[in-house]
PDB file of C-alpha atoms in Angstrom:
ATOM      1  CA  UNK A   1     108.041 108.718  89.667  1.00  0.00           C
ATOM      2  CA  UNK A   2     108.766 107.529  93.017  1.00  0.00           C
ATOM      3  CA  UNK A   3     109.390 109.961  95.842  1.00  0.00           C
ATOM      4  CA  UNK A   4     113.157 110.555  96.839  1.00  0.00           C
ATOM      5  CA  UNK A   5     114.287 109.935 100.317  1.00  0.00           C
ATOM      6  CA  UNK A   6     113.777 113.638 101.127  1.00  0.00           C
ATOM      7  CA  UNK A   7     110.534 113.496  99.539  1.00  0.00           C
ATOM      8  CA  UNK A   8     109.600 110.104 101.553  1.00  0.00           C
ATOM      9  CA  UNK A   9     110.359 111.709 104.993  1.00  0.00           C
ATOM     10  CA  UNK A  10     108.644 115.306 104.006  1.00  0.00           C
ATOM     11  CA  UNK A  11     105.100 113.408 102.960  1.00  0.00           C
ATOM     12  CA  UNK A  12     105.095 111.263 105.630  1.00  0.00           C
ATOM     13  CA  UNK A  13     103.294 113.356 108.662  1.00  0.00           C
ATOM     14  CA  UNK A  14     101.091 115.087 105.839  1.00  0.00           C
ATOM     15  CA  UNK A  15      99.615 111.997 104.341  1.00  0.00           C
ATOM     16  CA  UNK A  16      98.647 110.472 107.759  1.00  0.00           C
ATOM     17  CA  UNK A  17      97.155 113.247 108.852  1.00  0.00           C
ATOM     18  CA  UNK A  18      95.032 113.614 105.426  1.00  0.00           C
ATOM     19  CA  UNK A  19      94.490 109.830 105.908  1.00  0.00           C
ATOM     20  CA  UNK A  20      93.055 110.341 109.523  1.00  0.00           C
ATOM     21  CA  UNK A  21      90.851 113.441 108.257  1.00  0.00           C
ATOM     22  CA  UNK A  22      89.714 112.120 105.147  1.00  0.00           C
ATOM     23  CA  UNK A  23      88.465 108.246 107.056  1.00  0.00           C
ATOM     24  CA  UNK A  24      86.583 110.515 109.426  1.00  0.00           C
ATOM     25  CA  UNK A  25      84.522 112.982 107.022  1.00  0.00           C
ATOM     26  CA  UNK A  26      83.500 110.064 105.015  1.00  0.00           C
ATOM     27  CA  UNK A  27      82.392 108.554 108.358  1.00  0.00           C
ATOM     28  CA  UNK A  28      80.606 111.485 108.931  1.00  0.00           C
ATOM     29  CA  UNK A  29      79.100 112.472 105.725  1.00  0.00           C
ATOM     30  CA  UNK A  30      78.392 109.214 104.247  1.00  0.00           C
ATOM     31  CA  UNK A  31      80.333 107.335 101.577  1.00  0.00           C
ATOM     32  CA  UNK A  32      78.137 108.452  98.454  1.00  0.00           C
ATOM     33  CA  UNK A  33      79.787 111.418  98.147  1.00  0.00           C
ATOM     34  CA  UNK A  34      83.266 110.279  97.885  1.00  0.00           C
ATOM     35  CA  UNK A  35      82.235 107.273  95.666  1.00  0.00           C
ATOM     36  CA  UNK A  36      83.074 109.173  92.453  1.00  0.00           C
ATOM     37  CA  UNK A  37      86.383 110.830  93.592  1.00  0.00           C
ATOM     38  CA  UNK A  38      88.017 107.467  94.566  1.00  0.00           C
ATOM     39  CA  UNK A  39      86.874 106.153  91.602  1.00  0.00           C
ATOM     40  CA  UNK A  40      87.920 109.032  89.132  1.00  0.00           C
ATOM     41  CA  UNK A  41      90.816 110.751  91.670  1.00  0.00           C
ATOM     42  CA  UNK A  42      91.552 107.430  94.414  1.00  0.00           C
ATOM     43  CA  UNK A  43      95.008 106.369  91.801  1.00  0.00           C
ATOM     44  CA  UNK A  44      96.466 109.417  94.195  1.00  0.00           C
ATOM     45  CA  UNK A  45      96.004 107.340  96.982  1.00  0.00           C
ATOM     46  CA  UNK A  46      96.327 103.839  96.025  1.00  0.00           C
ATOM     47  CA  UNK A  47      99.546 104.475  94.685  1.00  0.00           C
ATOM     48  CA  UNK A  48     100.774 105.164  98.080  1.00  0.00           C
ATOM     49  CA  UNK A  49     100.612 101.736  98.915  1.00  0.00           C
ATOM     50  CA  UNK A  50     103.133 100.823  96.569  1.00  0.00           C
ATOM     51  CA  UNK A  51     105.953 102.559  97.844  1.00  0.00           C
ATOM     52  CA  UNK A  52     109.655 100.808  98.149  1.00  0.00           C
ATOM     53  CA  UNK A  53     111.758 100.905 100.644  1.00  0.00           C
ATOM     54  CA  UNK A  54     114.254 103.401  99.901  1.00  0.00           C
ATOM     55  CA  UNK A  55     117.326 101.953  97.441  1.00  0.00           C
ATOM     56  CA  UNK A  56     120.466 103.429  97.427  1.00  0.00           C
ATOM     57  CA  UNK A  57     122.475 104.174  94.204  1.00  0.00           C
ATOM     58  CA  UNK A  58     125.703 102.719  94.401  1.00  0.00           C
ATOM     59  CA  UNK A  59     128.837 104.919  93.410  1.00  0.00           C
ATOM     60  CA  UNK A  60     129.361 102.964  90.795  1.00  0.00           C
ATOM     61  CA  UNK A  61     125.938 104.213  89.565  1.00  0.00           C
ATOM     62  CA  UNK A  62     126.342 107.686  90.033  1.00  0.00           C
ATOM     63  CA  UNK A  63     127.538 110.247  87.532  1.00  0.00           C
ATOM     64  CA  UNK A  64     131.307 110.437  87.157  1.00  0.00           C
ATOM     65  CA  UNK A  65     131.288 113.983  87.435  1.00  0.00           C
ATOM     66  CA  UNK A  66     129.293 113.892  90.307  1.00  0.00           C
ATOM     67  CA  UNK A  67     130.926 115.850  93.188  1.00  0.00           C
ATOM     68  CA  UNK A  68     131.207 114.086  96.341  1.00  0.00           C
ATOM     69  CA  UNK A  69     131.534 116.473  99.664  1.00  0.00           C
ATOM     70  CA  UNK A  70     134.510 114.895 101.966  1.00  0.00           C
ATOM     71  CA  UNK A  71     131.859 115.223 105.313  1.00  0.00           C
ATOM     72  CA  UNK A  72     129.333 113.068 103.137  1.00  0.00           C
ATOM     73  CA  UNK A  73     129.038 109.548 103.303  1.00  0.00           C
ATOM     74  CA  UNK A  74     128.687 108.146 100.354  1.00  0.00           C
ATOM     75  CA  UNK A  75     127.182 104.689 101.570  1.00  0.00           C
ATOM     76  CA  UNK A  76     124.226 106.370 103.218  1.00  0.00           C
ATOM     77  CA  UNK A  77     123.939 103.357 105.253  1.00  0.00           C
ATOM     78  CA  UNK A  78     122.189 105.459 108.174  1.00  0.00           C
ATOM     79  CA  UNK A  79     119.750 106.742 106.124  1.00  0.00           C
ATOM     80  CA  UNK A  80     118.248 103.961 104.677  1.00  0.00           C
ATOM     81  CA  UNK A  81     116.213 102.591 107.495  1.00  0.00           C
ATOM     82  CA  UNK A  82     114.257 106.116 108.025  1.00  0.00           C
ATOM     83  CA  UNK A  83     113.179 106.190 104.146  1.00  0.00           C
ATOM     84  CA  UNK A  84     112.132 102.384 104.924  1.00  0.00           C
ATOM     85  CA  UNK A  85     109.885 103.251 108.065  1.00  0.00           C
ATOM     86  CA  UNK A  86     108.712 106.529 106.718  1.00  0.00           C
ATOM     87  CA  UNK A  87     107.506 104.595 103.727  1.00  0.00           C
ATOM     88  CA  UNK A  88     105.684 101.948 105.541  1.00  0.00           C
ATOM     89  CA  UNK A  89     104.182 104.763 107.863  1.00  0.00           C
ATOM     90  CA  UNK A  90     102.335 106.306 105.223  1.00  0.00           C
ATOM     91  CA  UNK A  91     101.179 102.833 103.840  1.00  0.00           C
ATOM     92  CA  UNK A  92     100.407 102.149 107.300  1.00  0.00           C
ATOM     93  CA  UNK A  93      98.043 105.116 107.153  1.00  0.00           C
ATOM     94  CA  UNK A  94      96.133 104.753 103.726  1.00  0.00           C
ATOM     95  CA  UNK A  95      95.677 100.818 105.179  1.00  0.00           C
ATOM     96  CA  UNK A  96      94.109 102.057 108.671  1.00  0.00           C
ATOM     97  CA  UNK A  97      91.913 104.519 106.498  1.00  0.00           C
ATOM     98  CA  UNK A  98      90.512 101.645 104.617  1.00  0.00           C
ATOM     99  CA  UNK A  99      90.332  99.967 107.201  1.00  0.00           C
ATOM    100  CA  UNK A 100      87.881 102.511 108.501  1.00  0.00           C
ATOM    101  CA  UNK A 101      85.990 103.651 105.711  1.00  0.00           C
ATOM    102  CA  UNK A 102      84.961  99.695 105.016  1.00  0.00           C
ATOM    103  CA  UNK A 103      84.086  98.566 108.854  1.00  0.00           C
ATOM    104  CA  UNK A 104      81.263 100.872 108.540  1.00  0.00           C
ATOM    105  CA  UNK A 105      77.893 100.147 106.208  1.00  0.00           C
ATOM    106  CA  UNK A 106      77.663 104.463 106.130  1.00  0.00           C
ATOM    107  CA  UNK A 107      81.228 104.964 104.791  1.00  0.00           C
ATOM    108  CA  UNK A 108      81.586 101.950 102.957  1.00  0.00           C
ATOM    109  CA  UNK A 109      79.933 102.870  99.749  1.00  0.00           C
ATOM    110  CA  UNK A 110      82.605 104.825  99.243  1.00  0.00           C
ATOM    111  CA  UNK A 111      84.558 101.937  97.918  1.00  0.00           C
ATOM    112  CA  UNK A 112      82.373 100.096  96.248  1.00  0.00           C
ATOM    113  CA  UNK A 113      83.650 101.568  93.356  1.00  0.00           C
ATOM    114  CA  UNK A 114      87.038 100.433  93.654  1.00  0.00           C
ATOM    115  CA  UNK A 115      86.623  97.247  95.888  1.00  0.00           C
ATOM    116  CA  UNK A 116      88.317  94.920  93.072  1.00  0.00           C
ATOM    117  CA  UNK A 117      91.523  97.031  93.324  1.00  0.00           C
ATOM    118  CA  UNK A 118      92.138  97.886  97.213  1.00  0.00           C
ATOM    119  CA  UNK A 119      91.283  94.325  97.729  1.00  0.00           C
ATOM    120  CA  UNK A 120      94.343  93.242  95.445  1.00  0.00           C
ATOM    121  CA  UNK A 121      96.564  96.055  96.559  1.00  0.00           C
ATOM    122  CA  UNK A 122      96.149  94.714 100.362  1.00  0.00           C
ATOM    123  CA  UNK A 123      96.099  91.109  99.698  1.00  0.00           C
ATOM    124  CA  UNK A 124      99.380  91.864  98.039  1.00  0.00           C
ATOM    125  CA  UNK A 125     100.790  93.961 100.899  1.00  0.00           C
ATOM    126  CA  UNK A 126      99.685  91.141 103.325  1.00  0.00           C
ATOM    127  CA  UNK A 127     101.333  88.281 101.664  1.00  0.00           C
ATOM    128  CA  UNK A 128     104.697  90.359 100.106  1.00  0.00           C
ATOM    129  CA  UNK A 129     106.615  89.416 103.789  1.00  0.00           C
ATOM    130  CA  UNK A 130     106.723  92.923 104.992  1.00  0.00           C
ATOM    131  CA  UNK A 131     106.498  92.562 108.335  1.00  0.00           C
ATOM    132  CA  UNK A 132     106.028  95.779 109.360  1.00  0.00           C
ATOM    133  CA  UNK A 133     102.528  96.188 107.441  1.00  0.00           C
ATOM    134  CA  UNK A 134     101.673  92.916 108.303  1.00  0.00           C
ATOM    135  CA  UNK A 135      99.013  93.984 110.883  1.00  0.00           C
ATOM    136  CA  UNK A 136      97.896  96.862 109.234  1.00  0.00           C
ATOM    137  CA  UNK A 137      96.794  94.980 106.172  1.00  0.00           C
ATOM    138  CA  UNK A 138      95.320  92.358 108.201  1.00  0.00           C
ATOM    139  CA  UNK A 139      93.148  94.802 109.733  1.00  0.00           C
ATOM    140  CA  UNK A 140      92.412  96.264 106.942  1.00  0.00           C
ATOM    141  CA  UNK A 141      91.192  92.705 104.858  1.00  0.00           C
ATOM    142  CA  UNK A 142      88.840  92.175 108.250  1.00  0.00           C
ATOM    143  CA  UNK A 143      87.286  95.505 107.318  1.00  0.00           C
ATOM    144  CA  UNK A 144      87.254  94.732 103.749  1.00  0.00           C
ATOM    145  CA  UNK A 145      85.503  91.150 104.854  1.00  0.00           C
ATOM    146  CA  UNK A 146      82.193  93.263 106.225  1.00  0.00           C
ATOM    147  CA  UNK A 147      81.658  94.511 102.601  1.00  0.00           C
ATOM    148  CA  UNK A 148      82.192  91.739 100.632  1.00  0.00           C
ATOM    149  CA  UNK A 149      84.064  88.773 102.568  1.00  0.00           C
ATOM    150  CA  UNK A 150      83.762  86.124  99.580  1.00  0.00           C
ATOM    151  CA  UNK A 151      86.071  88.540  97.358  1.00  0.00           C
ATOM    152  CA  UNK A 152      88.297  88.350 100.314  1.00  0.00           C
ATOM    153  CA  UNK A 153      88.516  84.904 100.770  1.00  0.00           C
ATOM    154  CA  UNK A 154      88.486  84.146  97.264  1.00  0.00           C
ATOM    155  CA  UNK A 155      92.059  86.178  96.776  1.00  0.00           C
ATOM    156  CA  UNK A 156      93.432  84.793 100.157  1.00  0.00           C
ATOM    157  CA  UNK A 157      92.820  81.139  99.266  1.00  0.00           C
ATOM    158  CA  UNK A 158      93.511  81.344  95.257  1.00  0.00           C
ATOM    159  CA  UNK A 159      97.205  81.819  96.435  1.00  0.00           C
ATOM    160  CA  UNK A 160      97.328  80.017  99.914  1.00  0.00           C
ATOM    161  CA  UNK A 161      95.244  76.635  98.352  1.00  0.00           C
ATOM    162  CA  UNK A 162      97.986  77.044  95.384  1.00  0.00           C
ATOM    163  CA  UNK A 163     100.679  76.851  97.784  1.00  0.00           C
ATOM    164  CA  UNK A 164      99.516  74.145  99.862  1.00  0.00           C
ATOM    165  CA  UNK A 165      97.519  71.644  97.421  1.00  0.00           C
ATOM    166  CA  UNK A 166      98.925  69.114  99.489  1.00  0.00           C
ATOM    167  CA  UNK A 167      96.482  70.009 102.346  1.00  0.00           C
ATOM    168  CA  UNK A 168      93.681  70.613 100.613  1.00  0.00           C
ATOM    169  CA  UNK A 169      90.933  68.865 102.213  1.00  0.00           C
ATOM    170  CA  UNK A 170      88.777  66.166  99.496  1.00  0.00           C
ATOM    171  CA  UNK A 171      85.337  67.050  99.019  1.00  0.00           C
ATOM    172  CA  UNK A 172      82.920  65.315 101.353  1.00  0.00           C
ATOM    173  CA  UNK A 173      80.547  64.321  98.149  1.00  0.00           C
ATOM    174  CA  UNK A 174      82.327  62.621  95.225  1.00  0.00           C
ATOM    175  CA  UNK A 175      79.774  64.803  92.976  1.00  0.00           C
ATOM    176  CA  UNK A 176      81.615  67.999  94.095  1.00  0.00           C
ATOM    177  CA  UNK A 177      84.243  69.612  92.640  1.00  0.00           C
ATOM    178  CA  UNK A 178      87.361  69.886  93.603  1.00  0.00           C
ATOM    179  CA  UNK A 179      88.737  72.773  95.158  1.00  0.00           C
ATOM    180  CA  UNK A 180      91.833  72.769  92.562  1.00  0.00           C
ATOM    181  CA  UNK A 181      89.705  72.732  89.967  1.00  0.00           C
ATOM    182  CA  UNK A 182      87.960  75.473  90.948  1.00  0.00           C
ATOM    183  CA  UNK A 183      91.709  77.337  91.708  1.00  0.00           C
ATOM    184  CA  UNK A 184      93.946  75.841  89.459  1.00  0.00           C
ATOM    185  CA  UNK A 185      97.767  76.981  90.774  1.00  0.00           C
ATOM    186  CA  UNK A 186      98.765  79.767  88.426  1.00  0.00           C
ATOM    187  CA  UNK A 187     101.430  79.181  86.194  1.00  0.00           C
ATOM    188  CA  UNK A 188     103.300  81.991  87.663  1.00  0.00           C
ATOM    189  CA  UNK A 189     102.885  85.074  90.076  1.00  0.00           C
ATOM    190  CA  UNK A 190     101.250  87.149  87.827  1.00  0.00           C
ATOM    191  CA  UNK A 191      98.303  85.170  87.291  1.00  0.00           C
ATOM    192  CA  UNK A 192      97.076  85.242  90.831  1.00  0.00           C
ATOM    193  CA  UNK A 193      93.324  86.842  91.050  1.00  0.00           C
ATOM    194  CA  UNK A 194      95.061  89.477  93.573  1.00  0.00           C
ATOM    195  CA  UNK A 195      97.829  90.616  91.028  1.00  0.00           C
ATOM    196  CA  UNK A 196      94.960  90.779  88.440  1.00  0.00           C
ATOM    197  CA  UNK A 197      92.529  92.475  90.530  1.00  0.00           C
ATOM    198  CA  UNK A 198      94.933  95.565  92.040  1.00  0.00           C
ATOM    199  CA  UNK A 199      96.264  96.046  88.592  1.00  0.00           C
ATOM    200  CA  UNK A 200      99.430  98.349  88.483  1.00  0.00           C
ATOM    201  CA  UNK A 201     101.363  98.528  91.597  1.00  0.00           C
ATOM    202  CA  UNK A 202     100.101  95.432  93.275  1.00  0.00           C
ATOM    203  CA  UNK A 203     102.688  93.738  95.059  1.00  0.00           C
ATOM    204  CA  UNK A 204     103.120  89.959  93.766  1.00  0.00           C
ATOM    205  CA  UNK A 205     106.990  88.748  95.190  1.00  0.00           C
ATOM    206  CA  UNK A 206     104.949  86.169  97.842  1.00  0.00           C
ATOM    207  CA  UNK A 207     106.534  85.007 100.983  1.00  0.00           C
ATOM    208  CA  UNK A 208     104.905  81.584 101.795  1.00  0.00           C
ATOM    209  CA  UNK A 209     105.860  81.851 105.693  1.00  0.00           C
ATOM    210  CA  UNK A 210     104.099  85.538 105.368  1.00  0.00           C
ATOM    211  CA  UNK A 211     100.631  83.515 103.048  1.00  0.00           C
ATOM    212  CA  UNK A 212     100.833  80.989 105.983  1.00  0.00           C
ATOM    213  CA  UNK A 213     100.441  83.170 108.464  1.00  0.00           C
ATOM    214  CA  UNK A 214      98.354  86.120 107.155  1.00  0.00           C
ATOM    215  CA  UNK A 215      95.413  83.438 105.960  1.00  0.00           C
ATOM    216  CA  UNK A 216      95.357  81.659 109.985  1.00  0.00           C
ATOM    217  CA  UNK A 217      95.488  85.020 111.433  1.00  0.00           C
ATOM    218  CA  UNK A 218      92.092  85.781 108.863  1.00  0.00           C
ATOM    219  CA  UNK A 219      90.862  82.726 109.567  1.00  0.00           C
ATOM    220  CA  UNK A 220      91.000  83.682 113.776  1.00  0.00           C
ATOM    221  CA  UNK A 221      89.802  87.298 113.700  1.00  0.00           C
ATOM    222  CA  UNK A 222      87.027  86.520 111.294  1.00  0.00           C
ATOM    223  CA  UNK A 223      85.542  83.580 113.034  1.00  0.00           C
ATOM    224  CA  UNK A 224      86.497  83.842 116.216  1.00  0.00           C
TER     225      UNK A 224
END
């Protein structure tokens, strides 16, 4: 079950300071301890970055009976945008904790576990054309790079290469295969590696524009 609005904008400060707290005692400690609770306990967690924003039930929706208070508004118009950014402010904060549990060799292990999943959860967040968590998951796929950058690349370029098989470079020797062949396009969404990989949750409603620029921006922070 999803959180409610009220539940959305209660959670919010808590989770990113357990975020913050949790990123620096693994830092501390070493990730060997923690590499059995994300693996047996980390669904608490990973969830998180599958929140919505916040979506409004229409009157026509609600119960009948359902009594309305005359200083209510029913369109809770000005509401929506707060369950939207408190949403993306804890996802913000579970992406800036991976982000620092996996830019260091001593924390890392802590993932290892569960390096499939995050990486399909993030790639998803990344190329889903939520602006707002744009950066966040781009910093966190750069972190994600030091522990195992061809998993990565291999989910950023299975759906950009699908996308844009048009400007896929030819191999330089005939006797080499062709990058299609390797990553045939998927006959829909839900075949991508990333969808596959972060299982339940992962985000797969691409934005080409968002694929576009998320893989250039990889492409200039990694090997700049």
């Amino acid at each position: 079950m999803m959180p409610t609005l009220t539940g959305i904008r209660f959670l919010q400060p808590i989770v990113r300071r357990c975020t913050e707290v949790l990123g620096r005692i693994i830092q501390i400690s070493g990730g060997n301890f923690f590499v059995r609770r994300f693996h047996k306990d980390g669904y608490i967690i990973w969830r998180l970055l599958a929140l919505s924003p916040f979506r409004r039930k229409t009157l026509s929706s609600m119960d009948e009976k359902a009594i309305i208070l005359p200083y209510r508004n029913t369109s809770l118009t000005s509401e929506e945008p707060m369950a939207e950014i408190s949403s993306q402010k804890i996802q913000i904060a579970v992406l800036d904790m991976i982000t620092e549990i996996s830019s260091h060799k001593r924390s890392a292990i802590a993932l290892e576990s569960v390096l499939k999943k995050i990486c399909g959860l993030v790639v998803g967040i990344a190329y889903s054309g939520l602006i707002g968590l744009r950066e966040a998951a781009i910093r966190a796929l750069t972190g994600l790079t030091c522990m195992d950058a061809d998993l990565v690349w291999l989910l950023l370029a299975d759906v950009y290469h699908s996308l844009n098989q048009r400007d896929m470079p030819l191999p330089p020797i005939q006797d080499l295969v062709d990058l299609c062949d390797l990553l045939p396009p998927p006959m829909s969404s839900k075949e991508y590696l990333f969808v596959q990989y972060g299982g339940e949750g992962v985000r797969y409603d691409i934005d080409p524009s968002s694929v576009h620029e998320v893989f250039k921006k990889m492409q200039d922070t990694v090997f700049k």
